[in-house]
Amino acid sequence: MGLYPYADTYPVTRAFPQHGRPRADILREIEEMAAAEDAPYHDGRISGSIYSGDEEHYAFLNEVFGHFSHANVLQRDMYPSATRFEGEIIAMTADMLHAPEPIGVVTSGGTESLMNPLLVYREWGRARGIERPNVVLPVTAHPAFHKGAHYFDIELRLAPVTDRFVVDVAAVRDLADANTVALLATAGTYPHGLVDPIGELSALAVERGINLHVDGCLGGFILAWGEDLGYPVPVFDFRLPGVTSISADTHKYGFGLKGSSVLLYRSAELRRHQYFVVPDWPGGLYTSPGMSGSRSGGIIAAAWAAMMSLGREGYMAIAERIFATAAALRAAIDGVPELRVLGDPLFNVAFTTTDDSGLDIFLVNDLLVTRGWRLNGLQRPNALHFCVTRPNTQAGVVERFAADLTDAVAHAREQHGTPATSGAFYAGGVTTEQISAGMAWWLDATQAVPPAPHGSDATAAMH
Ligand SMILES: Cc1ncc(COP(=O)(O)O)c(C=O)c1O
């Protein structure tokens, strides 16, 4: 993979084409790229990322999407169906998470569902005379909170985790002061798949009279079913009186299409802080419920259709397989003396090497990469995680992984002392080569188009 991955396969577009191309031609190219790019997830070697992987489910959602892909949710008079979908998505999620009332918004994804509550809690603080607001969050909390705090000028106070990799509540207590507007916690952390002690944080939030957001972006739509399936999932939702908002992503374990998440609030008063209004704009009274302006009705329709078509039973059946696969995976890792699992995970299993072995976990990953596995690299401590999704629940995946893991540990032993090519990178890739290509793209997006071949002009490769 380079800066322009398809330069060898398709002509590179360097300027706006004068003439359109036949649709069939474009579709063929799209289908070729999609088929090649989707291939790795089909046999279950990808951690996270593809949550459903059920082609029939995707085909159904895409059909639903097609009916409203062009519809703008902002035009509520034209598309009242979007209001219906949104309201019912919120009602279903509120029911799942035991909210006292169905109060929420549908957002574009986890990041927006974490940034909005920060704005809300800043405004909540301002209404109470807090001018320099801070929030206290675990070091394991998702960086979208950092992004939100940066955008909204909120001080972040990072609390360490215990040796069980969940937040140290005593540290949170010490960090919170009179300017703390909210505590932040996670149900299903990205690094280790764990649930922070939300019961204790809820009690602290009640005691201090402040807010508590639970990031269930990753875990919400899977952990919610765990309790009924008999897994030891601690209560993390609105049943805890201090929890004032929860995010849960329909585009992850909600099995919707990419681009949707649900953000629930305990009260309409809190949600109101999120709404934005410009009453006297020459373009007319402007109102919007969150950060986005126009949004596709198709995405919301697809999230609704995913929930309606699966129902509780459908989600529970998939969740049961995911929990069972994660337990088997965990047992396989526990069976390797050089490895240890971090904390007590149920669906997203993080592991590293034991201190005694002295092995580099990224050398372990290097071999796994050559066998087609795409795990996620972590740091502090260096570790890998395997976030189990539906494609990983196929027969034989855990057995293949266990066999490759044994070989991978042998590889790390043989290569001991040499630098690994994989590392701790969030999204973007697994190896340093993939990441540096991605970084270069961010640093200078113009490099994403390779220089024109010698002697050609800008139109040389136009279709
Ligand atoms: C725990 C958690 N919160 C938030 C997010 C951010 O979600 P998104 O990538 O949809 O913005 C993620 C993404 O993986 C996550 O794992």
CSV table of C-alpha atoms and ligand atoms in Angstrom, one decimal:
chain,number,residue,atom,x,y,z
A,1,MET,CA,0.0,0.0,0.0
A,2,GLY,CA,1.5,3.4,-1.0
A,3,LEU,CA,0.3,6.9,-1.1
A,4,TYR,CA,-1.8,6.2,-4.1
A,5,PRO,CA,-2.8,2.5,-3.8
A,6,TYR,CA,-4.4,2.1,-7.2
A,7,ALA,CA,-1.9,3.9,-9.4
A,8,ASP,CA,-0.8,0.6,-11.0
A,9,THR,CA,-4.3,-0.7,-11.7
A,10,TYR,CA,-6.3,2.3,-12.8
A,11,PRO,CA,-5.4,5.5,-14.6
A,12,VAL,CA,-4.7,8.3,-12.1
A,13,THR,CA,-7.1,11.3,-12.3
A,14,ARG,CA,-5.1,14.5,-12.2
A,15,ALA,CA,-7.7,17.0,-13.3
A,16,PHE,CA,-11.5,17.4,-13.6
A,17,PRO,CA,-12.6,15.1,-16.5
A,18,GLN,CA,-14.3,17.0,-19.3
A,19,HIS,CA,-16.6,14.1,-20.2
A,20,GLY,CA,-18.3,11.7,-18.0
A,21,ARG,CA,-17.6,8.0,-18.0
A,22,PRO,CA,-20.2,5.3,-18.6
A,23,ARG,CA,-21.8,4.2,-15.4
A,24,ALA,CA,-21.1,0.5,-16.1
A,25,ASP,CA,-17.4,1.3,-16.4
A,26,ILE,CA,-17.4,3.2,-13.1
A,27,LEU,CA,-19.4,0.4,-11.4
A,28,ARG,CA,-17.0,-2.2,-12.6
A,29,GLU,CA,-14.1,-0.3,-11.0
A,30,ILE,CA,-16.0,0.2,-7.8
A,31,GLU,CA,-16.9,-3.5,-7.6
A,32,GLU,CA,-13.3,-4.6,-8.2
A,33,MET,CA,-12.0,-2.4,-5.4
A,34,ALA,CA,-14.8,-3.3,-3.0
A,35,ALA,CA,-14.4,-7.0,-3.6
A,36,ALA,CA,-10.6,-6.9,-3.1
A,37,GLU,CA,-10.8,-4.7,0.0
A,38,ASP,CA,-13.6,-6.7,1.6
A,39,ALA,CA,-12.0,-10.1,1.0
A,40,PRO,CA,-9.8,-10.2,4.2
A,41,TYR,CA,-12.8,-9.9,6.6
A,42,HIS,CA,-14.7,-12.8,5.1
A,43,ASP,CA,-12.6,-15.5,6.8
A,44,GLY,CA,-12.6,-13.8,10.2
A,45,ARG,CA,-9.0,-12.5,10.6
A,46,ILE,CA,-9.9,-8.9,11.2
A,47,SER,CA,-10.3,-7.5,14.7
A,48,GLY,CA,-13.1,-5.0,15.1
A,49,SER,CA,-13.9,-2.7,12.2
A,50,ILE,CA,-16.5,-5.0,10.4
A,51,TYR,CA,-19.2,-5.6,13.0
A,52,SER,CA,-21.9,-7.6,11.1
A,53,GLY,CA,-20.2,-8.8,8.0
A,54,ASP,CA,-23.5,-10.5,7.0
A,55,GLU,CA,-23.7,-9.8,3.2
A,56,GLU,CA,-27.5,-10.3,3.1
A,57,HIS,CA,-27.9,-7.9,6.0
A,58,TYR,CA,-25.7,-5.3,4.2
A,59,ALA,CA,-27.7,-5.8,0.9
A,60,PHE,CA,-30.9,-5.2,2.8
A,61,LEU,CA,-29.5,-2.1,4.5
A,62,ASN,CA,-28.2,-0.8,1.2
A,63,GLU,CA,-31.6,-1.2,-0.4
A,64,VAL,CA,-33.1,0.8,2.5
A,65,PHE,CA,-30.4,3.4,2.2
A,66,GLY,CA,-31.1,3.8,-1.5
A,67,HIS,CA,-34.6,4.9,-0.8
A,68,PHE,CA,-33.5,7.9,1.3
A,69,SER,CA,-29.8,8.4,0.4
A,70,HIS,CA,-30.6,11.7,-1.3
A,71,ALA,CA,-33.0,12.9,1.5
A,72,ASN,CA,-31.8,15.7,3.8
A,73,VAL,CA,-32.8,15.1,7.4
A,74,LEU,CA,-32.9,18.8,8.0
A,75,GLN,CA,-35.9,19.1,5.6
A,76,ARG,CA,-38.2,17.5,8.1
A,77,ASP,CA,-41.3,18.7,6.2
A,78,MET,CA,-40.2,16.9,3.1
A,79,TYR,CA,-39.1,13.7,4.9
A,80,PRO,CA,-41.1,13.2,8.1
A,81,SER,CA,-40.0,9.5,7.9
A,82,ALA,CA,-36.6,10.7,9.1
A,83,THR,CA,-38.2,12.1,12.2
A,84,ARG,CA,-40.0,8.8,12.7
A,85,PHE,CA,-36.8,6.8,12.3
A,86,GLU,CA,-34.8,9.0,14.6
A,87,GLY,CA,-37.5,9.0,17.3
A,88,GLU,CA,-37.8,5.2,17.2
A,89,ILE,CA,-34.1,4.6,17.1
A,90,ILE,CA,-33.8,6.7,20.2
A,91,ALA,CA,-36.8,4.9,21.9
A,92,MET,CA,-35.3,1.5,21.1
A,93,THR,CA,-31.8,2.4,22.4
A,94,ALA,CA,-33.3,4.1,25.5
A,95,ASP,CA,-35.3,0.9,26.2
A,96,MET,CA,-32.1,-1.2,25.8
A,97,LEU,CA,-30.2,1.1,28.2
A,98,HIS,CA,-33.0,1.5,30.7
A,99,ALA,CA,-33.4,5.3,30.2
A,100,PRO,CA,-36.2,6.8,32.3
A,101,GLU,CA,-37.4,8.6,29.1
A,102,PRO,CA,-36.4,8.4,25.4
A,103,ILE,CA,-34.4,11.6,25.2
A,104,GLY,CA,-31.5,11.7,22.7
A,105,VAL,CA,-30.2,12.4,19.3
A,106,VAL,CA,-28.9,10.4,16.4
A,107,THR,CA,-25.4,11.5,15.5
A,108,SER,CA,-22.9,10.7,12.7
A,109,GLY,CA,-20.8,8.4,14.8
A,110,GLY,CA,-19.0,7.8,18.1
A,111,THR,CA,-16.8,10.9,17.9
A,112,GLU,CA,-19.8,13.2,17.5
A,113,SER,CA,-21.6,11.3,20.3
A,114,LEU,CA,-18.6,12.0,22.6
A,115,MET,CA,-18.0,15.6,21.6
A,116,ASN,CA,-21.6,16.8,22.0
A,117,PRO,CA,-21.9,15.9,25.7
A,118,LEU,CA,-18.7,17.8,26.4
A,119,LEU,CA,-20.3,20.9,24.9
A,120,VAL,CA,-23.5,20.2,26.9
A,121,TYR,CA,-21.6,19.8,30.1
A,122,ARG,CA,-19.6,23.0,29.5
A,123,GLU,CA,-22.9,24.9,28.9
A,124,TRP,CA,-24.4,23.2,32.0
A,125,GLY,CA,-21.4,24.5,34.0
A,126,ARG,CA,-21.6,28.0,32.5
A,127,ALA,CA,-25.3,28.2,33.6
A,128,ARG,CA,-24.0,27.5,37.1
A,129,GLY,CA,-21.2,30.1,36.9
A,130,ILE,CA,-18.3,27.7,36.1
A,131,GLU,CA,-16.1,29.6,33.7
A,132,ARG,CA,-13.1,27.2,33.6
A,133,PRO,CA,-14.7,23.8,33.3
A,134,ASN,CA,-12.8,20.6,33.6
A,135,VAL,CA,-13.8,16.9,33.1
A,136,VAL,CA,-12.1,13.9,34.7
A,137,LEU,CA,-11.6,10.8,32.5
A,138,PRO,CA,-9.6,7.6,32.5
A,139,VAL,CA,-6.4,7.4,30.4
A,140,THR,CA,-8.1,4.7,28.5
A,141,ALA,CA,-11.0,6.8,27.4
A,142,HIS,CA,-11.3,7.5,23.7
A,143,PRO,CA,-9.4,10.4,22.1
A,144,ALA,CA,-12.6,11.9,20.8
A,145,PHE,CA,-13.0,13.3,24.3
A,146,HIS,CA,-9.6,14.9,23.9
A,147,LYS,CA,-10.7,16.3,20.6
A,148,GLY,CA,-13.9,17.7,22.1
A,149,ALA,CA,-12.1,19.2,25.0
A,150,HIS,CA,-9.7,20.8,22.6
A,151,TYR,CA,-12.5,22.2,20.4
A,152,PHE,CA,-14.6,23.5,23.3
A,153,ASP,CA,-11.7,24.6,25.6
A,154,ILE,CA,-12.4,22.3,28.4
A,155,GLU,CA,-9.6,21.1,30.8
A,156,LEU,CA,-9.0,17.4,30.7
A,157,ARG,CA,-7.9,15.7,33.9
A,158,LEU,CA,-6.6,12.2,33.2
A,159,ALA,CA,-7.0,9.5,35.8
A,160,PRO,CA,-4.9,6.4,35.8
A,161,VAL,CA,-6.2,2.9,35.6
A,162,THR,CA,-5.6,0.1,38.2
A,163,ASP,CA,-3.8,-3.1,37.5
A,164,ARG,CA,-7.2,-4.4,36.3
A,165,PHE,CA,-7.0,-1.7,33.6
A,166,VAL,CA,-10.2,0.1,34.7
A,167,VAL,CA,-10.2,3.6,36.1
A,168,ASP,CA,-8.9,4.2,39.6
A,169,VAL,CA,-11.9,5.8,41.3
A,170,ALA,CA,-9.9,7.2,44.2
A,171,ALA,CA,-7.8,9.1,41.7
A,172,VAL,CA,-11.0,10.4,40.0
A,173,ARG,CA,-12.2,11.6,43.4
A,174,ASP,CA,-8.9,13.5,44.0
A,175,LEU,CA,-8.9,15.0,40.5
A,176,ALA,CA,-12.5,16.3,40.6
A,177,ASP,CA,-12.9,19.8,42.1
A,178,ALA,CA,-15.5,22.6,42.1
A,179,ASN,CA,-14.9,23.3,38.4
A,180,THR,CA,-15.5,19.7,37.4
A,181,VAL,CA,-18.6,19.6,35.2
A,182,ALA,CA,-18.6,15.9,34.4
A,183,LEU,CA,-16.9,12.6,34.9
A,184,LEU,CA,-16.4,10.5,31.8
A,185,ALA,CA,-16.2,6.7,31.8
A,186,THR,CA,-16.3,3.8,29.3
A,187,ALA,CA,-18.4,0.7,29.0
A,188,GLY,CA,-16.3,-1.4,26.7
A,189,THR,CA,-13.0,0.5,26.4
A,190,TYR,CA,-11.3,0.6,23.0
A,191,PRO,CA,-7.9,-0.6,24.3
A,192,HIS,CA,-9.0,-3.5,26.6
A,193,GLY,CA,-12.8,-3.9,26.2
A,194,LEU,CA,-13.4,-3.3,29.9
A,195,VAL,CA,-16.1,-1.6,31.8
A,196,ASP,CA,-14.9,1.2,34.2
A,197,PRO,CA,-16.4,1.0,37.8
A,198,ILE,CA,-19.4,3.0,36.7
A,199,GLY,CA,-21.4,2.2,39.8
A,200,GLU,CA,-18.8,3.9,42.0
A,201,LEU,CA,-18.4,6.8,39.6
A,202,SER,CA,-22.2,7.2,39.5
A,203,ALA,CA,-22.2,7.5,43.3
A,204,LEU,CA,-19.4,10.1,43.1
A,205,ALA,CA,-21.3,12.1,40.5
A,206,VAL,CA,-24.4,12.1,42.7
A,207,GLU,CA,-22.4,13.1,45.7
A,208,ARG,CA,-20.8,16.0,43.9
A,209,GLY,CA,-24.0,17.0,42.0
A,210,ILE,CA,-22.2,16.7,38.6
A,211,ASN,CA,-22.7,14.8,35.4
A,212,LEU,CA,-21.4,11.4,34.2
A,213,HIS,CA,-21.2,10.4,30.6
A,214,VAL,CA,-20.8,6.7,29.8
A,215,ASP,CA,-19.1,6.0,26.5
A,216,GLY,CA,-20.8,2.9,25.2
A,217,CYS,CA,-19.9,3.7,21.6
A,218,LEU,CA,-18.1,0.4,21.3
A,219,GLY,CA,-19.7,-1.7,24.0
A,220,GLY,CA,-23.2,-0.4,24.3
A,221,PHE,CA,-24.9,-2.6,21.7
A,222,ILE,CA,-23.0,-5.7,22.8
A,223,LEU,CA,-22.7,-5.5,26.6
A,224,ALA,CA,-26.4,-4.6,26.9
A,225,TRP,CA,-27.2,-8.2,25.9
A,226,GLY,CA,-24.5,-9.8,28.0
A,227,GLU,CA,-26.4,-9.5,31.3
A,228,ASP,CA,-29.5,-11.4,29.9
A,229,LEU,CA,-27.1,-14.0,28.4
A,230,GLY,CA,-25.7,-14.6,31.9
A,231,TYR,CA,-22.3,-12.9,31.4
A,232,PRO,CA,-20.9,-10.9,34.3
A,233,VAL,CA,-21.5,-7.4,32.8
A,234,PRO,CA,-21.6,-4.8,35.5
A,235,VAL,CA,-24.6,-2.4,35.3
A,236,PHE,CA,-23.4,0.6,33.3
A,237,ASP,CA,-26.6,2.3,32.1
A,238,PHE,CA,-29.3,4.7,33.3
A,239,ARG,CA,-30.2,2.3,36.2
A,240,LEU,CA,-27.3,4.0,37.9
A,241,PRO,CA,-28.7,7.4,39.2
A,242,GLY,CA,-25.5,9.4,38.5
A,243,VAL,CA,-25.4,8.5,34.8
A,244,THR,CA,-26.6,11.5,32.9
A,245,SER,CA,-25.7,10.5,29.3
A,246,ILE,CA,-24.7,7.4,27.3
A,247,SER,CA,-23.5,7.0,23.8
A,248,ALA,CA,-23.9,3.8,21.8
A,249,ASP,CA,-23.0,3.3,18.2
A,250,THR,CA,-25.5,1.9,15.8
A,251,HIS,CA,-22.6,1.7,13.2
A,252,LYS,CA,-20.7,-0.7,15.4
A,253,TYR,CA,-22.5,-3.5,17.2
A,254,GLY,CA,-25.8,-1.9,16.3
A,255,PHE,CA,-25.0,-3.4,12.9
A,256,GLY,CA,-26.1,-0.3,10.9
A,257,LEU,CA,-24.2,1.3,8.1
A,258,LYS,CA,-21.3,3.6,8.8
A,259,GLY,CA,-22.2,7.1,9.9
A,260,SER,CA,-24.6,6.7,12.8
A,261,SER,CA,-24.6,6.6,16.6
A,262,VAL,CA,-27.1,7.3,19.4
A,263,LEU,CA,-26.5,9.8,22.2
A,264,LEU,CA,-29.0,9.6,25.1
A,265,TYR,CA,-29.5,12.1,27.9
A,266,ARG,CA,-31.2,11.6,31.2
A,267,SER,CA,-33.2,14.9,30.8
A,268,ALA,CA,-34.4,17.2,28.1
A,269,GLU,CA,-32.8,20.1,29.9
A,270,LEU,CA,-29.4,18.6,29.3
A,271,ARG,CA,-30.1,17.9,25.6
A,272,ARG,CA,-31.3,21.4,25.1
A,273,HIS,CA,-27.7,22.6,25.7
A,274,GLN,CA,-26.8,20.8,22.5
A,275,TYR,CA,-29.3,22.5,20.3
A,276,PHE,CA,-28.0,25.5,18.2
A,277,VAL,CA,-30.2,28.3,17.0
A,278,VAL,CA,-29.5,31.5,15.1
A,279,PRO,CA,-32.9,33.3,15.1
A,280,ASP,CA,-32.2,36.4,13.0
A,281,TRP,CA,-30.1,35.0,10.2
A,282,PRO,CA,-31.0,36.4,6.7
A,283,GLY,CA,-31.4,32.8,5.5
A,284,GLY,CA,-34.2,32.3,8.0
A,285,LEU,CA,-34.5,31.0,11.5
A,286,TYR,CA,-31.7,28.4,11.8
A,287,THR,CA,-32.0,25.5,14.2
A,288,SER,CA,-30.0,22.3,14.3
A,289,PRO,CA,-29.8,19.6,17.0
A,290,GLY,CA,-26.1,19.1,16.9
A,291,MET,CA,-22.9,19.6,15.0
A,292,SER,CA,-24.1,18.4,11.6
A,293,GLY,CA,-26.0,20.4,9.1
A,294,SER,CA,-27.4,18.4,6.2
A,295,ARG,CA,-27.4,14.7,6.8
A,296,SER,CA,-28.5,11.8,4.7
A,297,GLY,CA,-31.9,10.2,5.6
A,298,GLY,CA,-30.5,7.0,4.2
A,299,ILE,CA,-28.1,6.4,7.1
A,300,ILE,CA,-30.8,6.9,9.7
A,301,ALA,CA,-33.3,4.7,7.8
A,302,ALA,CA,-30.6,2.0,7.6
A,303,ALA,CA,-29.9,2.2,11.3
A,304,TRP,CA,-33.6,1.9,12.0
A,305,ALA,CA,-34.0,-1.0,9.6
A,306,ALA,CA,-31.1,-2.9,11.2
A,307,MET,CA,-32.7,-2.6,14.6
A,308,MET,CA,-36.2,-3.5,13.3
A,309,SER,CA,-35.0,-6.5,11.3
A,310,LEU,CA,-32.9,-8.1,14.0
A,311,GLY,CA,-35.0,-7.3,17.1
A,312,ARG,CA,-33.7,-8.2,20.6
A,313,GLU,CA,-33.7,-11.9,19.5
A,314,GLY,CA,-31.4,-11.2,16.5
A,315,TYR,CA,-29.0,-9.1,18.5
A,316,MET,CA,-28.9,-11.6,21.4
A,317,ALA,CA,-28.2,-14.5,19.0
A,318,ILE,CA,-25.2,-12.7,17.5
A,319,ALA,CA,-24.0,-11.5,20.9
A,320,GLU,CA,-24.1,-15.0,22.2
A,321,ARG,CA,-21.7,-16.2,19.5
A,322,ILE,CA,-19.5,-13.2,20.0
A,323,PHE,CA,-19.2,-13.7,23.8
A,324,ALA,CA,-18.6,-17.4,23.3
A,325,THR,CA,-15.9,-16.7,20.6
A,326,ALA,CA,-14.2,-14.2,22.9
A,327,ALA,CA,-14.2,-16.6,25.8
A,328,ALA,CA,-12.6,-19.3,23.5
A,329,LEU,CA,-10.0,-16.8,22.3
A,330,ARG,CA,-9.2,-15.8,25.8
A,331,ALA,CA,-8.7,-19.5,26.8
A,332,ALA,CA,-6.4,-19.9,23.8
A,333,ILE,CA,-4.3,-16.9,24.9
A,334,ASP,CA,-4.3,-18.1,28.5
A,335,GLY,CA,-3.0,-21.4,27.2
A,336,VAL,CA,0.2,-19.8,26.0
A,337,PRO,CA,2.6,-19.4,28.9
A,338,GLU,CA,4.4,-16.4,27.4
A,339,LEU,CA,1.2,-14.4,27.1
A,340,ARG,CA,-1.3,-12.8,29.5
A,341,VAL,CA,-4.7,-11.3,29.1
A,342,LEU,CA,-5.2,-7.7,30.4
A,343,GLY,CA,-8.1,-7.4,32.8
A,344,ASP,CA,-11.2,-9.4,32.5
A,345,PRO,CA,-12.6,-8.9,29.0
A,346,LEU,CA,-15.8,-10.3,27.5
A,347,PHE,CA,-15.8,-9.3,23.9
A,348,ASN,CA,-12.6,-7.4,23.1
A,349,VAL,CA,-9.6,-9.3,24.4
A,350,ALA,CA,-6.3,-7.5,25.0
A,351,PHE,CA,-3.1,-9.4,25.7
A,352,THR,CA,0.6,-8.9,26.0
A,353,THR,CA,3.7,-10.9,26.8
A,354,THR,CA,4.6,-11.9,30.4
A,355,ASP,CA,7.4,-10.0,32.1
A,356,ASP,CA,9.2,-13.4,32.6
A,357,SER,CA,9.2,-14.1,28.9
A,358,GLY,CA,10.7,-10.7,28.0
A,359,LEU,CA,9.3,-11.1,24.5
A,360,ASP,CA,8.2,-8.2,22.3
A,361,ILE,CA,4.4,-8.4,21.6
A,362,PHE,CA,4.9,-6.6,18.3
A,363,LEU,CA,7.2,-9.3,17.1
A,364,VAL,CA,4.4,-11.7,17.9
A,365,ASN,CA,2.1,-9.5,15.8
A,366,ASP,CA,4.6,-9.4,12.9
A,367,LEU,CA,4.1,-13.1,12.4
A,368,LEU,CA,0.4,-12.8,12.8
A,369,VAL,CA,0.3,-10.1,10.1
A,370,THR,CA,2.0,-12.5,7.6
A,371,ARG,CA,-0.7,-15.0,8.3
A,372,GLY,CA,-3.4,-12.4,7.4
A,373,TRP,CA,-4.5,-11.5,10.9
A,374,ARG,CA,-5.2,-7.8,11.6
A,375,LEU,CA,-5.2,-7.2,15.3
A,376,ASN,CA,-4.9,-3.8,16.9
A,377,GLY,CA,-1.6,-2.6,18.5
A,378,LEU,CA,-1.8,-0.8,21.9
A,379,GLN,CA,0.7,1.0,24.1
A,380,ARG,CA,1.2,1.7,27.8
A,381,PRO,CA,1.6,-1.2,28.1
A,382,ASN,CA,2.4,-2.5,24.6
A,383,ALA,CA,-0.2,-5.1,23.8
A,384,LEU,CA,-2.6,-6.3,21.1
A,385,HIS,CA,-6.3,-6.6,21.1
A,386,PHE,CA,-8.7,-8.8,19.2
A,387,CYS,CA,-12.1,-7.2,19.2
A,388,VAL,CA,-14.5,-10.0,18.3
A,389,THR,CA,-17.2,-9.3,15.8
A,390,ARG,CA,-19.6,-11.5,13.9
A,391,PRO,CA,-17.2,-12.6,11.1
A,392,ASN,CA,-14.8,-13.9,13.8
A,393,THR,CA,-17.5,-16.3,15.1
A,394,GLN,CA,-17.3,-18.6,12.1
A,395,ALA,CA,-16.2,-22.2,12.8
A,396,GLY,CA,-12.4,-22.7,12.8
A,397,VAL,CA,-11.4,-19.1,13.4
A,398,VAL,CA,-10.3,-19.5,17.0
A,399,GLU,CA,-8.5,-22.8,16.2
A,400,ARG,CA,-6.6,-21.1,13.4
A,401,PHE,CA,-5.7,-18.2,15.6
A,402,ALA,CA,-4.5,-20.4,18.4
A,403,ALA,CA,-2.2,-22.3,16.0
A,404,ASP,CA,-0.8,-19.1,14.5
A,405,LEU,CA,-0.4,-17.6,17.9
A,406,THR,CA,1.9,-20.4,19.0
A,407,ASP,CA,4.0,-20.0,15.9
A,408,ALA,CA,4.0,-16.2,16.5
A,409,VAL,CA,5.4,-16.6,20.0
A,410,ALA,CA,8.1,-18.9,18.6
A,411,HIS,CA,8.8,-16.2,16.0
A,412,ALA,CA,9.1,-13.5,18.7
A,413,ARG,CA,11.6,-15.8,20.5
A,414,GLU,CA,13.7,-16.3,17.4
A,415,GLN,CA,13.7,-12.6,16.5
A,416,HIS,CA,14.3,-11.4,20.1
A,417,GLY,CA,16.3,-8.2,20.0
A,418,THR,CA,15.4,-7.2,16.4
A,419,PRO,CA,12.9,-4.3,15.9
A,420,ALA,CA,9.4,-5.2,15.1
A,421,THR,CA,7.7,-3.9,12.0
A,422,SER,CA,4.3,-3.6,13.6
A,423,GLY,CA,3.5,-1.2,16.4
A,424,ALA,CA,0.8,0.6,18.4
A,425,PHE,CA,-1.3,2.4,15.9
A,426,TYR,CA,-5.0,3.3,16.2
A,427,ALA,CA,-6.7,2.6,12.9
A,428,GLY,CA,-4.7,3.5,9.8
A,429,GLY,CA,-2.8,0.3,9.6
A,430,VAL,CA,-0.7,-2.3,11.5
A,431,THR,CA,2.8,-2.0,10.2
A,432,THR,CA,5.1,1.1,10.3
A,433,GLU,CA,5.1,1.1,6.5
A,434,GLN,CA,1.3,1.3,6.3
A,435,ILE,CA,1.3,4.0,9.0
A,436,SER,CA,4.0,6.1,7.4
A,437,ALA,CA,2.1,6.1,4.1
A,438,GLY,CA,-1.0,7.2,6.0
A,439,MET,CA,0.9,9.9,7.9
A,440,ALA,CA,2.4,11.3,4.8
A,441,TRP,CA,-1.1,11.5,3.4
A,442,TRP,CA,-2.2,13.6,6.3
A,443,LEU,CA,0.9,15.8,6.3
A,444,ASP,CA,0.6,16.6,2.6
A,445,ALA,CA,-2.6,15.4,0.9
A,446,THR,CA,-1.4,16.5,-2.5
A,447,GLN,CA,1.2,13.7,-2.4
A,448,ALA,CA,-1.7,11.3,-2.6
A,449,VAL,CA,-1.6,11.8,-6.4
A,450,PRO,CA,1.8,10.6,-7.7
A,451,PRO,CA,3.7,13.0,-10.0
A,452,ALA,CA,2.7,12.7,-13.6
A,453,PRO,CA,4.9,10.5,-15.7
A,454,HIS,CA,7.7,12.3,-17.5
A,455,GLY,CA,6.5,14.2,-20.5
A,456,SER,CA,2.8,13.9,-19.8
A,457,ASP,CA,0.5,16.8,-19.0
A,458,ALA,CA,-2.4,17.0,-16.6
A,459,THR,CA,-4.9,15.5,-18.9
A,460,ALA,CA,-2.7,12.5,-20.0
A,461,ALA,CA,-4.5,10.0,-17.8
A,462,MET,CA,-7.9,11.4,-18.1
A,463,HIS,CA,-10.7,9.0,-19.0
B,1,LIG,C1,-14.9,3.2,23.1
B,1,LIG,C2,-15.0,4.0,21.8
B,1,LIG,N1,-15.5,5.3,21.9
B,1,LIG,C3,-15.6,6.1,20.8
B,1,LIG,C4,-15.1,5.6,19.6
B,1,LIG,C5,-15.2,6.6,18.4
B,1,LIG,O1,-16.1,6.1,17.5
B,1,LIG,P1,-16.1,6.6,16.0
B,1,LIG,O2,-14.9,6.0,15.3
B,1,LIG,O3,-17.4,6.1,15.4
B,1,LIG,O4,-16.1,8.1,15.9
B,1,LIG,C6,-14.6,4.4,19.5
B,1,LIG,C7,-14.1,3.9,18.2
B,1,LIG,O5,-13.6,2.8,18.1
B,1,LIG,C8,-14.5,3.5,20.6
B,1,LIG,O6,-14.0,2.3,20.6
